[in-house]
mmCIF file of C-alpha atoms in Angstrom:
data_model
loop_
_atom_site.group_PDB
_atom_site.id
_atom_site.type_symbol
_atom_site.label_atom_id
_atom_site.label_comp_id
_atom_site.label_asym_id
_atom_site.label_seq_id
_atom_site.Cartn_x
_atom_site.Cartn_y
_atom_site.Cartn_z
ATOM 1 C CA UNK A 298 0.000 0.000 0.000
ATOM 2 C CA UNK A 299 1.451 3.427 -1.273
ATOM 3 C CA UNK A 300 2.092 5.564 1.918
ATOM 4 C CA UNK A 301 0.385 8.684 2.082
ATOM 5 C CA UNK A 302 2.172 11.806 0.569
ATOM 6 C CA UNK A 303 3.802 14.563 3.640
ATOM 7 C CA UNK A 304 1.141 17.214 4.421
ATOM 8 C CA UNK A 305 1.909 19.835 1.809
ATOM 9 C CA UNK A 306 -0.532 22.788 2.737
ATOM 10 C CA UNK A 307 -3.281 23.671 0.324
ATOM 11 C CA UNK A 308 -2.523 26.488 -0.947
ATOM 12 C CA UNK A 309 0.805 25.528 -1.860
ATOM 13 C CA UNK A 310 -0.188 22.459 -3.182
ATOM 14 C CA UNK A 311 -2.896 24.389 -5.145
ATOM 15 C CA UNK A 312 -0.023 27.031 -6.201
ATOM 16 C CA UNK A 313 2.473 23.985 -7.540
ATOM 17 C CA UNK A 314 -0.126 22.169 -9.007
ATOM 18 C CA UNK A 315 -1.209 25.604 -11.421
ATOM 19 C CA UNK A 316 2.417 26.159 -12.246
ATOM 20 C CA UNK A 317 3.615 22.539 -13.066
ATOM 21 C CA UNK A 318 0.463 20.701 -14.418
ATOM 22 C CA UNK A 319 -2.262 23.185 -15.382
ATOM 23 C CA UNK A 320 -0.156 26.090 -16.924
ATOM 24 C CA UNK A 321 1.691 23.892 -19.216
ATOM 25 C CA UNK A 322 -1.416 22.054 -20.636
ATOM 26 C CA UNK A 323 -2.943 25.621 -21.259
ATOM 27 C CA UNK A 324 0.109 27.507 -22.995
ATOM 28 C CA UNK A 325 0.191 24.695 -24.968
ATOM 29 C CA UNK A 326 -3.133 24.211 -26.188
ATOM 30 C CA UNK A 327 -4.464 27.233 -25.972
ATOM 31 C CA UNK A 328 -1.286 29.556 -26.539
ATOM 32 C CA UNK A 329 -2.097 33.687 -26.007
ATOM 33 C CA UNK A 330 -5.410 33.186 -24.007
ATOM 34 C CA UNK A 331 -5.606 35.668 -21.288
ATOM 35 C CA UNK A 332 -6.324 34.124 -17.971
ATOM 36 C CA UNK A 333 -6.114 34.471 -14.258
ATOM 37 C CA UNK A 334 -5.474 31.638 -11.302
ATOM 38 C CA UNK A 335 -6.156 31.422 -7.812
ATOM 39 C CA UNK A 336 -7.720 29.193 -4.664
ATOM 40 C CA UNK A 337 -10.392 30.961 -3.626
ATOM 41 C CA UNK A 338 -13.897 30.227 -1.928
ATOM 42 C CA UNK A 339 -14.760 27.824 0.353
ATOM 43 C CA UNK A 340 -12.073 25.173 1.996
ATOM 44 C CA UNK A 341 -9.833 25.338 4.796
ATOM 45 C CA UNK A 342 -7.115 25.998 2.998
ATOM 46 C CA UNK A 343 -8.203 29.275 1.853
ATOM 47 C CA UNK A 344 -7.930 30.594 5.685
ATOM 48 C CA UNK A 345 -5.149 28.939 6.417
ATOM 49 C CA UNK A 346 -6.557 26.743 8.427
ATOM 50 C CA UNK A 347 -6.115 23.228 6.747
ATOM 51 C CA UNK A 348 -4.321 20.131 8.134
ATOM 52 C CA UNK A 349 -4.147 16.391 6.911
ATOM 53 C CA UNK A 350 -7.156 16.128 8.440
ATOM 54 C CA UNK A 351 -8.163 18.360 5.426
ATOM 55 C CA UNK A 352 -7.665 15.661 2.667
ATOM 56 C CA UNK A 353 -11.009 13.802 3.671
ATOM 57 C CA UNK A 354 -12.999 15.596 1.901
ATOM 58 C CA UNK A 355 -12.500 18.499 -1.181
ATOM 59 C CA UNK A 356 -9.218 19.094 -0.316
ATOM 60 C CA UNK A 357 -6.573 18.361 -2.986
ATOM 61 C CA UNK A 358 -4.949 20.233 -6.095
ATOM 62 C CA UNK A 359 -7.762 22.116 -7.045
ATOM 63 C CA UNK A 360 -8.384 25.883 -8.020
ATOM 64 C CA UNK A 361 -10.431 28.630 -10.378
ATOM 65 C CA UNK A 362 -9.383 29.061 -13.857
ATOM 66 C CA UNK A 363 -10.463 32.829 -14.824
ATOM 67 C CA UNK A 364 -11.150 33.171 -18.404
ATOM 68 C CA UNK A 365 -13.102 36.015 -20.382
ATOM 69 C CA UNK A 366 -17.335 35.623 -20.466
ATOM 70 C CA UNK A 367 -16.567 34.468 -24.421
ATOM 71 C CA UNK A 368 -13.878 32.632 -24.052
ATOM 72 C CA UNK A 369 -15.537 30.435 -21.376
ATOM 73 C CA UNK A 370 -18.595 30.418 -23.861
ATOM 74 C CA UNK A 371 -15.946 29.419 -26.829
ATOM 75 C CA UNK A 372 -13.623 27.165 -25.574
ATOM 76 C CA UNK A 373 -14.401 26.746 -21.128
ATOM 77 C CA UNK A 374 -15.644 22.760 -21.985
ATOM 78 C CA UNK A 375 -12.928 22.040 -24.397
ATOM 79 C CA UNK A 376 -10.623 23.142 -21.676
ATOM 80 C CA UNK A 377 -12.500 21.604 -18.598
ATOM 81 C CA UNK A 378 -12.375 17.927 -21.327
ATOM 82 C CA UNK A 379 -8.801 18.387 -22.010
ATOM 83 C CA UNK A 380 -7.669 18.822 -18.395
ATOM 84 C CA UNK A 381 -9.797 15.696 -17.452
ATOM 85 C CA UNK A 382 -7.800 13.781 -20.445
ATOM 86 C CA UNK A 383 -4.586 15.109 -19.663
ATOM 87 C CA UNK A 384 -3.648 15.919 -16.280
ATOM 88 C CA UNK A 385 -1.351 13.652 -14.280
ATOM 89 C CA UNK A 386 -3.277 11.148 -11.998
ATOM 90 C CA UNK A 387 -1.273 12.490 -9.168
ATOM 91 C CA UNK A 388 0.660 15.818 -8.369
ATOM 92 C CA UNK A 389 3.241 15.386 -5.623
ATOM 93 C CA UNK A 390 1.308 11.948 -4.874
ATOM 94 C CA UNK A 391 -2.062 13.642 -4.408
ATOM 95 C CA UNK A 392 -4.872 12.204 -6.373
ATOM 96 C CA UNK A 393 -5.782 15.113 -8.727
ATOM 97 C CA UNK A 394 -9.365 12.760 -9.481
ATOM 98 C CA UNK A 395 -12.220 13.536 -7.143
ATOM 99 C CA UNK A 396 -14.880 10.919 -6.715
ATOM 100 C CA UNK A 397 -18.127 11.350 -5.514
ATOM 101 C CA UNK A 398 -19.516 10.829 -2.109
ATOM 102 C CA UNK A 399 -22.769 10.141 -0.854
ATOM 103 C CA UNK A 400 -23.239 14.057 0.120
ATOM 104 C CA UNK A 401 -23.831 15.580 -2.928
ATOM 105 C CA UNK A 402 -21.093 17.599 -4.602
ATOM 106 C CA UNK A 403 -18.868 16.428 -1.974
ATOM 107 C CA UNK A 404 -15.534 14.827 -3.564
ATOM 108 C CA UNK A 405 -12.866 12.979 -2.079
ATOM 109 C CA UNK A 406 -9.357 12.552 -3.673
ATOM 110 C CA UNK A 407 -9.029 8.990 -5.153
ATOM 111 C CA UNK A 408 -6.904 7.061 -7.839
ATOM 112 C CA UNK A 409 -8.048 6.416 -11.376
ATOM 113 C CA UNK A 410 -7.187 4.616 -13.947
ATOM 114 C CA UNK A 411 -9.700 6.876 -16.355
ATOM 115 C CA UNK A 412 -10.729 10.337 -17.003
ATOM 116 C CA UNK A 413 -9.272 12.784 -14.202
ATOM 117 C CA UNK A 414 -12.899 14.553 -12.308
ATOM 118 C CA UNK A 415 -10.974 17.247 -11.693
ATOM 119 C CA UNK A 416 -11.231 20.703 -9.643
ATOM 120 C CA UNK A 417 -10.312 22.686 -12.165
ATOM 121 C CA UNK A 418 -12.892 25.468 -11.980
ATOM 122 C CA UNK A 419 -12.927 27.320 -15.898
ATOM 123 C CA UNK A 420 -15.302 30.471 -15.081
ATOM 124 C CA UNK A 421 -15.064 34.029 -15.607
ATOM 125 C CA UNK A 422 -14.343 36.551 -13.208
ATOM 126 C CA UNK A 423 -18.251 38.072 -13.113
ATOM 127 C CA UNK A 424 -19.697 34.343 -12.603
ATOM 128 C CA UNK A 425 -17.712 33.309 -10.003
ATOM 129 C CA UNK A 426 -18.225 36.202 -7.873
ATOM 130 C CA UNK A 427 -21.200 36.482 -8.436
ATOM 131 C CA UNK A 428 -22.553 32.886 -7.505
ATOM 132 C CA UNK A 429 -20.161 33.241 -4.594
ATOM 133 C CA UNK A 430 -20.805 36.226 -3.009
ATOM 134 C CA UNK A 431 -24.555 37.553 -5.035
ATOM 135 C CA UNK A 432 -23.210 40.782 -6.500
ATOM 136 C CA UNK A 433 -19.638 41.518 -8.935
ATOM 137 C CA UNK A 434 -17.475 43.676 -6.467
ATOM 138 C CA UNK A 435 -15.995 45.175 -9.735
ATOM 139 C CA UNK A 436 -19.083 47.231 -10.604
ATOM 140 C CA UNK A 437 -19.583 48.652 -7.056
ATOM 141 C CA UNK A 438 -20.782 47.518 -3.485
ATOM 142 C CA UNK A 439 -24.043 48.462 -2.054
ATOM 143 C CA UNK A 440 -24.889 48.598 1.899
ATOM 144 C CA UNK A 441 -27.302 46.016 1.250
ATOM 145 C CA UNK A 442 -24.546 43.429 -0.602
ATOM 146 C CA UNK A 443 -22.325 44.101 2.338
ATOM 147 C CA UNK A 444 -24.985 43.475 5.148
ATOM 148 C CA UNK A 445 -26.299 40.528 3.669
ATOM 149 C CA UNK A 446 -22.951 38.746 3.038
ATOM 150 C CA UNK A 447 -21.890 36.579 5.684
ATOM 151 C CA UNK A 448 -18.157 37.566 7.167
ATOM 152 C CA UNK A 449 -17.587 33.799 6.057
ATOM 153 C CA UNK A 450 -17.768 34.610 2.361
ATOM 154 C CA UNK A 451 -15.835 37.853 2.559
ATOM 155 C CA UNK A 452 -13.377 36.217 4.096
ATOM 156 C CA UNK A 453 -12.655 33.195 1.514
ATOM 157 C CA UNK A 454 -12.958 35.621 -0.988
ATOM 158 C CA UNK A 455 -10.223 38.215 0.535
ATOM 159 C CA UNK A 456 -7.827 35.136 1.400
ATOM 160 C CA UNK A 457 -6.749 32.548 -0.085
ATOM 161 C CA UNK A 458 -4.251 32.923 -3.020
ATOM 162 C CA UNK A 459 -3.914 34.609 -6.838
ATOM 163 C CA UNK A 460 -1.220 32.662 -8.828
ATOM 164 C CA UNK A 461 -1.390 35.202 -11.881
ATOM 165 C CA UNK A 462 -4.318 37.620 -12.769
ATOM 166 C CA UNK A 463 -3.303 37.821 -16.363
ATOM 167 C CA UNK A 464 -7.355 39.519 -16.796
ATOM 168 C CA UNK A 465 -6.171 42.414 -14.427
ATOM 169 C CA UNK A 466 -9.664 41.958 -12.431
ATOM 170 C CA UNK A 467 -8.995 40.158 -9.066
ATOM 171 C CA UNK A 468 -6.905 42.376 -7.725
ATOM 172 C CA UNK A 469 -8.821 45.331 -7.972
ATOM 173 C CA UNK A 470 -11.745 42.626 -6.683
ATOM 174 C CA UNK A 471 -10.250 41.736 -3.784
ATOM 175 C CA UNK A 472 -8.790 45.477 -3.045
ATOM 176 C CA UNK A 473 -12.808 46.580 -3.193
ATOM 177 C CA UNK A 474 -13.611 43.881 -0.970
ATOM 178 C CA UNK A 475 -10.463 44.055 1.786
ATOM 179 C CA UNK A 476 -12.702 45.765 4.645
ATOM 180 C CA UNK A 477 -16.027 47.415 5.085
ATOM 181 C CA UNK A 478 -16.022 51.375 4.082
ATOM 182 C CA UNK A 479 -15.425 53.694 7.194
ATOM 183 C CA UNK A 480 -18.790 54.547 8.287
ATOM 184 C CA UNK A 481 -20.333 50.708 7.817
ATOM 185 C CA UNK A 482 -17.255 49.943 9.853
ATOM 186 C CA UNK A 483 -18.261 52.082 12.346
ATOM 187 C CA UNK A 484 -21.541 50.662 12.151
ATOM 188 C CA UNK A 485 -20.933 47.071 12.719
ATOM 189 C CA UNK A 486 -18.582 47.724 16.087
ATOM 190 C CA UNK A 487 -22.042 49.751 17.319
ATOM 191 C CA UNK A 488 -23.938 46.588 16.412
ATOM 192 C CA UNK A 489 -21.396 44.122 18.012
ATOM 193 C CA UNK A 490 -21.321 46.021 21.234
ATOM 194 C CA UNK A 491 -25.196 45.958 21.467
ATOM 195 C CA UNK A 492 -25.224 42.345 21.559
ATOM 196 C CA UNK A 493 -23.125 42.219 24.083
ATOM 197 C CA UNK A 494 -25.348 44.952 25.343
ATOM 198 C CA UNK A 495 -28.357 42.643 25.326
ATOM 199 C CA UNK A 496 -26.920 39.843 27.494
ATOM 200 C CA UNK A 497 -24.294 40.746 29.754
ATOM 201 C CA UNK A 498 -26.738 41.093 32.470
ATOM 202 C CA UNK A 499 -28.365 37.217 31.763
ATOM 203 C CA UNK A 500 -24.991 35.702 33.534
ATOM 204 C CA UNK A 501 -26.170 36.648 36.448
ATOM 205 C CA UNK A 502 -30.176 37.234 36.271
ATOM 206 C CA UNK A 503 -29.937 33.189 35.501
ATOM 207 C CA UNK A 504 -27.483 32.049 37.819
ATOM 208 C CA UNK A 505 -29.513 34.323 40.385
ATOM 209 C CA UNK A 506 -32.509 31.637 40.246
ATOM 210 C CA UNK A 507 -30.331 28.768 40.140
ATOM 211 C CA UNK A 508 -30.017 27.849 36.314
ATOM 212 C CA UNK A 509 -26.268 27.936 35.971
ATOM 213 C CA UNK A 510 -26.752 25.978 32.961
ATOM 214 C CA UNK A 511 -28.558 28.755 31.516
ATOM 215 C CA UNK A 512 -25.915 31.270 32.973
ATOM 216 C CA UNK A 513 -22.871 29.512 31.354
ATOM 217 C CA UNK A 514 -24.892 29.203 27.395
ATOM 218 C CA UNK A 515 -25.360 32.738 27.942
ATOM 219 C CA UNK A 516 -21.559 33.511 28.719
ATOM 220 C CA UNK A 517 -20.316 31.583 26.027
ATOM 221 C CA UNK A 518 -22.381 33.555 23.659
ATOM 222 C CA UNK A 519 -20.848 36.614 25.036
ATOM 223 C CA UNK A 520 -17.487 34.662 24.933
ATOM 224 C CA UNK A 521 -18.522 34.158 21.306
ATOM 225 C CA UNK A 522 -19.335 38.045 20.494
ATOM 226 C CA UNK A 523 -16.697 39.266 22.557
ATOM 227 C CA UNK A 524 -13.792 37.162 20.392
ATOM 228 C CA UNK A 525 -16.264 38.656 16.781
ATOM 229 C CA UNK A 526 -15.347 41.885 18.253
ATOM 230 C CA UNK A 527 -12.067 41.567 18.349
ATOM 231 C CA UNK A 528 -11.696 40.219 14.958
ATOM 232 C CA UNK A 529 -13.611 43.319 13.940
ATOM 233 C CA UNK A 530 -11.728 45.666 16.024
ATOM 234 C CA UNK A 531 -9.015 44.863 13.619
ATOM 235 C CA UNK A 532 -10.329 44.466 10.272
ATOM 236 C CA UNK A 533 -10.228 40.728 10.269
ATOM 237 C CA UNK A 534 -13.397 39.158 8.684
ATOM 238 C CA UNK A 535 -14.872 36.478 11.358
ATOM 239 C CA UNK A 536 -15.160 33.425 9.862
ATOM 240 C CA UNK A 537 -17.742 31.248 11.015
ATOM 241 C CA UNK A 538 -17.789 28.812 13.972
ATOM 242 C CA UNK A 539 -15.098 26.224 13.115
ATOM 243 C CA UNK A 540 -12.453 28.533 12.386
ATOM 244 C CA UNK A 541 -13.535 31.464 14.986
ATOM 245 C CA UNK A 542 -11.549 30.256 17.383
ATOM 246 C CA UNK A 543 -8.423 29.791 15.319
ATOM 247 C CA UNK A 544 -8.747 33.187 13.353
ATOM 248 C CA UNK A 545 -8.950 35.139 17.085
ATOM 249 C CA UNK A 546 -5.626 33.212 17.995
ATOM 250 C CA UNK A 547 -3.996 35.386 15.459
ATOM 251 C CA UNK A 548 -5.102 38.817 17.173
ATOM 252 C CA UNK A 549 -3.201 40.789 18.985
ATOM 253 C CA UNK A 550 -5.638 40.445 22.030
ATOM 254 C CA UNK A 551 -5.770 36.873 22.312
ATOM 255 C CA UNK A 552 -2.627 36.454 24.558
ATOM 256 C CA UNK A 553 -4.318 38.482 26.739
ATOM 257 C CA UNK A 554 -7.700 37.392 26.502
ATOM 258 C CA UNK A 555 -7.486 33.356 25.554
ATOM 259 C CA UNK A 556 -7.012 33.001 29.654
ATOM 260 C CA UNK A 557 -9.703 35.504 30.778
ATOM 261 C CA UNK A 558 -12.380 33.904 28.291
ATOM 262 C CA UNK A 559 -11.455 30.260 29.236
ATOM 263 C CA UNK A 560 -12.035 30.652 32.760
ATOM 264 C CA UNK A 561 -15.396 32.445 32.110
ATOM 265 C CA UNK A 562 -15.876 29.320 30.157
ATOM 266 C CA UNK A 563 -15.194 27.005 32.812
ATOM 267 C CA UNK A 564 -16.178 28.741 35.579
ATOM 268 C CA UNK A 565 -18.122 26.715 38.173
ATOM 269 C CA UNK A 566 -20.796 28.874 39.443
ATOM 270 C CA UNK A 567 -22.340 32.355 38.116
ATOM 271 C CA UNK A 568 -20.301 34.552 40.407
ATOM 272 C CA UNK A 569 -16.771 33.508 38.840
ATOM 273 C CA UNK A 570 -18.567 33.378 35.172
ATOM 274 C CA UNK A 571 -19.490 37.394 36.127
ATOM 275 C CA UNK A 572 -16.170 37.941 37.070
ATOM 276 C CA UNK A 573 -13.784 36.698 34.637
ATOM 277 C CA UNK A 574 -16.238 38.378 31.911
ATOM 278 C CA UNK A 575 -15.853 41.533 33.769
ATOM 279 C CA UNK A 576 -12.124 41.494 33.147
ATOM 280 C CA UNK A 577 -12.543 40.755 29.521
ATOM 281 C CA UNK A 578 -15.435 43.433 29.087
ATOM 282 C CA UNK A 579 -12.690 45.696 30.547
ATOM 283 C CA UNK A 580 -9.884 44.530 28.426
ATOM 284 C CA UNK A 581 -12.065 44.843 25.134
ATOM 285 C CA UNK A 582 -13.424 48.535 25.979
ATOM 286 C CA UNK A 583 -9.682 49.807 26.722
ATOM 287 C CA UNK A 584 -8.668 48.753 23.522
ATOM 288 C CA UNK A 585 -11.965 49.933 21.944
ATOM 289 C CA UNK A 586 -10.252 53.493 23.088
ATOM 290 C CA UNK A 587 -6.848 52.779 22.243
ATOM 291 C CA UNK A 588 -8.537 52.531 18.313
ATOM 292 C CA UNK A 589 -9.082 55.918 18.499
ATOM 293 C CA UNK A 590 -12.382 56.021 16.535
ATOM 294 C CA UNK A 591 -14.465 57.802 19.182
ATOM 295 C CA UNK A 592 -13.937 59.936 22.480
ATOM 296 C CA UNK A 593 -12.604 58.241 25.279
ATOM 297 C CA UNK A 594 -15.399 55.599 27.181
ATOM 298 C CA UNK A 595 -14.990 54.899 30.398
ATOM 299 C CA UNK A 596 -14.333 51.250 30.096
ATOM 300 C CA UNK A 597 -14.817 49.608 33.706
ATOM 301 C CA UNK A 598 -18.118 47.873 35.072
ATOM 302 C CA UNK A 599 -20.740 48.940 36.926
ATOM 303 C CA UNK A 600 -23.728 47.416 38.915
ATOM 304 C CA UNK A 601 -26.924 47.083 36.047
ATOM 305 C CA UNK A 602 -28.806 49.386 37.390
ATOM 306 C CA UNK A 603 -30.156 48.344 40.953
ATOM 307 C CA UNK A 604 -29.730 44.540 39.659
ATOM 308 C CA UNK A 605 -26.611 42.935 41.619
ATOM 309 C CA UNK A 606 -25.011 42.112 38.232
ATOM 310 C CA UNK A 607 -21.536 43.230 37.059
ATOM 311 C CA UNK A 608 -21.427 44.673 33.893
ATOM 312 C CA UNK A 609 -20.185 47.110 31.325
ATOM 313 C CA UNK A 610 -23.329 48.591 29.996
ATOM 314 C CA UNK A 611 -21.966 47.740 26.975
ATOM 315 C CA UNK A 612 -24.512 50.605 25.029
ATOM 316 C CA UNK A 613 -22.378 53.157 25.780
ATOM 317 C CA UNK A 614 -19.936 52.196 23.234
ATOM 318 C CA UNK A 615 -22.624 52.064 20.250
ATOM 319 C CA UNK A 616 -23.705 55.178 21.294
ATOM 320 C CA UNK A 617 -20.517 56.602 21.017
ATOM 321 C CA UNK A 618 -19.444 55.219 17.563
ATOM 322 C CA UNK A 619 -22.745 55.719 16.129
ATOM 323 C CA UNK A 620 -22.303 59.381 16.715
ATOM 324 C CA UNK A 621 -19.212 59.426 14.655
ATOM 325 C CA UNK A 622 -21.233 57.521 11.523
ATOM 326 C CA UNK A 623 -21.440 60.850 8.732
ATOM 327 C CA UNK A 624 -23.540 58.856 6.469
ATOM 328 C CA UNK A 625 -27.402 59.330 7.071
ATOM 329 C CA UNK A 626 -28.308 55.840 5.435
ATOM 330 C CA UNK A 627 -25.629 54.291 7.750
ATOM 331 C CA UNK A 628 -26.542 56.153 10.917
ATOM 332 C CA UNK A 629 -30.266 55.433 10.042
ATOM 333 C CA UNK A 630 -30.236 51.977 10.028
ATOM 334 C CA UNK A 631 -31.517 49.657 13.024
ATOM 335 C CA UNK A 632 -28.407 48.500 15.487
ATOM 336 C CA UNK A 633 -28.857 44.794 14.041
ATOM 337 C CA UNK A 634 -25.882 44.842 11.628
ATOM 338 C CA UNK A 635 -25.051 42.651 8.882
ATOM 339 C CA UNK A 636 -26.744 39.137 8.193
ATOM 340 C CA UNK A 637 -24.209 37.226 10.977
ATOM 341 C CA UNK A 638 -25.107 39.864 13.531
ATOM 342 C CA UNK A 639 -28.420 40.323 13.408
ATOM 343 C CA UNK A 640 -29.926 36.474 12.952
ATOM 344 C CA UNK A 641 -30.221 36.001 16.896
ATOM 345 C CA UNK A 642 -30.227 39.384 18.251
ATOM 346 C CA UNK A 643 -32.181 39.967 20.819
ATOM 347 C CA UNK A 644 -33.457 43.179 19.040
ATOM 348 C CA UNK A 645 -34.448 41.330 16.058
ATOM 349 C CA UNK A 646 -35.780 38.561 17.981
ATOM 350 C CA UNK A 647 -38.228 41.218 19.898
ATOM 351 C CA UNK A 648 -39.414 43.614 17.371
ATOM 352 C CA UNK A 649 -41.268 41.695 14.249
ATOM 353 C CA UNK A 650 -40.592 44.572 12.126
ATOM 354 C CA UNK A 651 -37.152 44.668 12.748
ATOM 355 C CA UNK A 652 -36.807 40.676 11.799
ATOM 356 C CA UNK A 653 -39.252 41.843 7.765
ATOM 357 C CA UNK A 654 -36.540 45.035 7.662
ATOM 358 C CA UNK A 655 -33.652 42.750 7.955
ATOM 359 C CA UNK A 656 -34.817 40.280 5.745
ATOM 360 C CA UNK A 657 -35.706 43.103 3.147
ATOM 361 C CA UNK A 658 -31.949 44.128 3.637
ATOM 362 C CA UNK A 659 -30.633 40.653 2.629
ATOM 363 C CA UNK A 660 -32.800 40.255 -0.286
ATOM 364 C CA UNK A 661 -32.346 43.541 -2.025
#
C-alpha cells in the first residue's frame, strides 16, 4: 500500500499544481489566451486553516481558472475535457481525481485509472463572484450586498491565493472587498457592542434563580461576540464557527484574553462566570479606546442598574461610535448589523418589524 504523501498545505499544493500541471497544458493548447489563477472560496485551505485532516474531503490540487465571459462560452468545456484527459493522476502523490460521495457535490481525492474529475474550476471573473458572493465587487458595493454577506464569504474571498491575474480583475476585486467602508465599519462595532449589550446582564439574572446551565450558554455567547469583536476591532473578517476560534488566535488580544475567556468558560458557578467576563469586558473597551475612533469611554463595570449584576453597559460604546457615523443611510439603520449579527439578536428577535426590515436588507 502506497504511503500517504507529507502534508503539503493547500494552498501551496494548489499554487504547484497551477504552475507545473495546469499552466503547461494551457500555454500549450491554448497559446495567447488571457487568464487568471487562484484558490479561492470555500475550503480550509483558503484561511489557512487546513491540516491532513483536510484531505477527507474536497481538499486536494484544485483551483479557479479565470477566463473572459466568451472565451468560457468558446472554448471553457474544451478546456474543462482536455484537463480531465490530460492531467497527471497524481501531483506530488495527491490524487488530482475527485470521486463522488454520498453528500452531494462532496468529492474525495481517489486514484483512477480513467478520465481525471478534476477541480479545475474554468469560469469568468463576473460568474464566479457572483454565484459566490450575489453581487460583482468590480461594478460597485451596495450597503445592502455588504450586510447581507456573511463575514464567512468575505473572508474566503479576501484570502486565499492569486497565482497570476493575467485579466487584471482580481486584484482590484479583492482590493474593493479588503474591509467594510469607514462609516459601515463604524456601524458594525455599534452593532457588536449591542449584543453584548443585550446579554451581559443574563450571567447573572440566571445564575440568580439557580439555572447555571442557563448562565454559562449565555456567557459563552458573550465569549462568542466578545472574540467577533475583536476580529472586527481589527479588520479581520470572522469566519464562522469552526475557524472562529483559530482566526482570534492570530489577534493581537488573544494572549491576553485566551485566559480571561477560558475561565469564564469554565467557571463553576455564576459569580466567577461574572467575574472573569468583567475582566474581559474591561480589556475589550480599553482597547476599543486605544482605536481611536471615538472619544474616550470609560471602560470599567458597573452594577446594572439596581440589579446585583456586574457589567459594562456595553450601550455606551454604540452610542458613542454611532455618533461618529457621517452617512445618514448608515446612521439610520436599526443597530442589528449585517446578516451574521443580526440572525439572533435579541433586538431582532423582539421587534417583528425589525426581523421583515432585515430580511428586506438581505434580499435587495
Amino acid at each position: 500500500m502506497t504511503p500517504p504523501p507529507s502534508f503539503i498545505p493547500g494552498l501551496e499544493l494548489s499554487r504547484r499544481f497551477y504552475l507545473d500541471a495546469v499552466r503547461p497544458l494551457l500555454d500549450e493548447t491554448a497559446p495567447g489566451m488571457t487568464h487568471s489563477a487562484a484558490r479561492l472560496g470555500s475550503g480550509s485551505e483558503v484561511l489557512g486553516f487546513d491540516t491532513a485532516r483536510s484531505a477527507d474531503h474536497e481538499w486536494g490540487p484544485r483551483l479557479q481558472l479565470f477566463l473572459h465571459p466568451r472565451d468560457v462560452t468558446r472554448h471553457g468545456a474544451r478546456i474543462t475535457a482536455l484537463l480531465s484527459e490530460r492531467l497527471p493522476k497524481t501531483f506530488l502523490g495527491y490524487p488530482t481525481h475527485f470521486a463522488p460521495t454520498d453528500e452531494a457535490g462532496i468529492g474525495v481525492m481517489r486514484a483512477t485509472d480513467g478520465a481525471v474529475h478534476h477541480r479545475v474550476d474554468v469560469t469568468d471573473p463576473g460568474t464566479w463572484f457572483t454565484t459566490h458572493l450575489g453581487f460583482d465587487p468590480r461594478e460597485g458595493i451596495t450597503p445592502a450586498d455588504w450586510l447581507a454577506t456573511p463575514t464567512q464569504r468575505l473572508a474566503e474571498v479576501t484570502a486565499g491565493a492569486v497565482f497570476h491575474d493575467g485579466l487584471g480583475h482580481l486584484a482590484p476585486a479583492r482590493a474593493n472587498l479588503a474591509w467594510y467602508p469607514h462609516d459601515l465599519w463604524l456601524y458594525l462595532l455599534a452593532c457588536q457592542w449591542q449584543r453584548i449589550s443585550q446579554e451581559e446582564a443574563f450571567v447573572g439574572r440566571c445564575g440568580e434563580v439557580g439555572d447555571e446551565l442557563g448562565s454559562a450558554v449565555v456567557a459563552s455567547r458573550l465569549v462568542r461576540d466578545l472574540m467577533r469583536l475583536c476580529l472586527l476591532m481589527e479588520r479581520r473578517y470572522p469566519p464562522y464557527g469552526k475557524w472562529l476560534g483559530s482566526a482570534f488566535a492570530r489577534t493581537t488580544q488573544a494572549p491576553a484574553l485566551t485566559p480571561i475567556l477560558t475561565a469564564a468558560l469554565t467557571a463553576p458557578d455564576w459569580h466567577t462566570r461574572e467575574h472573569h467576563l468583567a475582566r474581559a469586558y474591561e480589556t475589550v473597551a480599553a482597547t476599543h479606546n486605544q482605536l481611536g475612533l471615538t472619544d474616550p469611554v470609560d471602560p470599567t463595570t458597573r452594577p446594572y442598574h439596581s440589579r446585583p449584576f456586574q457589567v459594562l453597559h456595553a450601550e455606551r460604546f454604540t452610542t458613542a461610535l454611532t455618533t461618529r457615523i457621517t452617512d445618514p443611510a448608515i446612521s439610520s439603520l436599526p443597530t442589528i448589523g449585517t446578516v451574521d449579527q443580526f440572525v439572533d439578536s435579541t433586538d431582532v428577535l423582539s421587534h417583528p418589524e425589525l426581523t421583515r426590515a432585515a430580511t428586506r436588507a438581505t434580499v435587495s
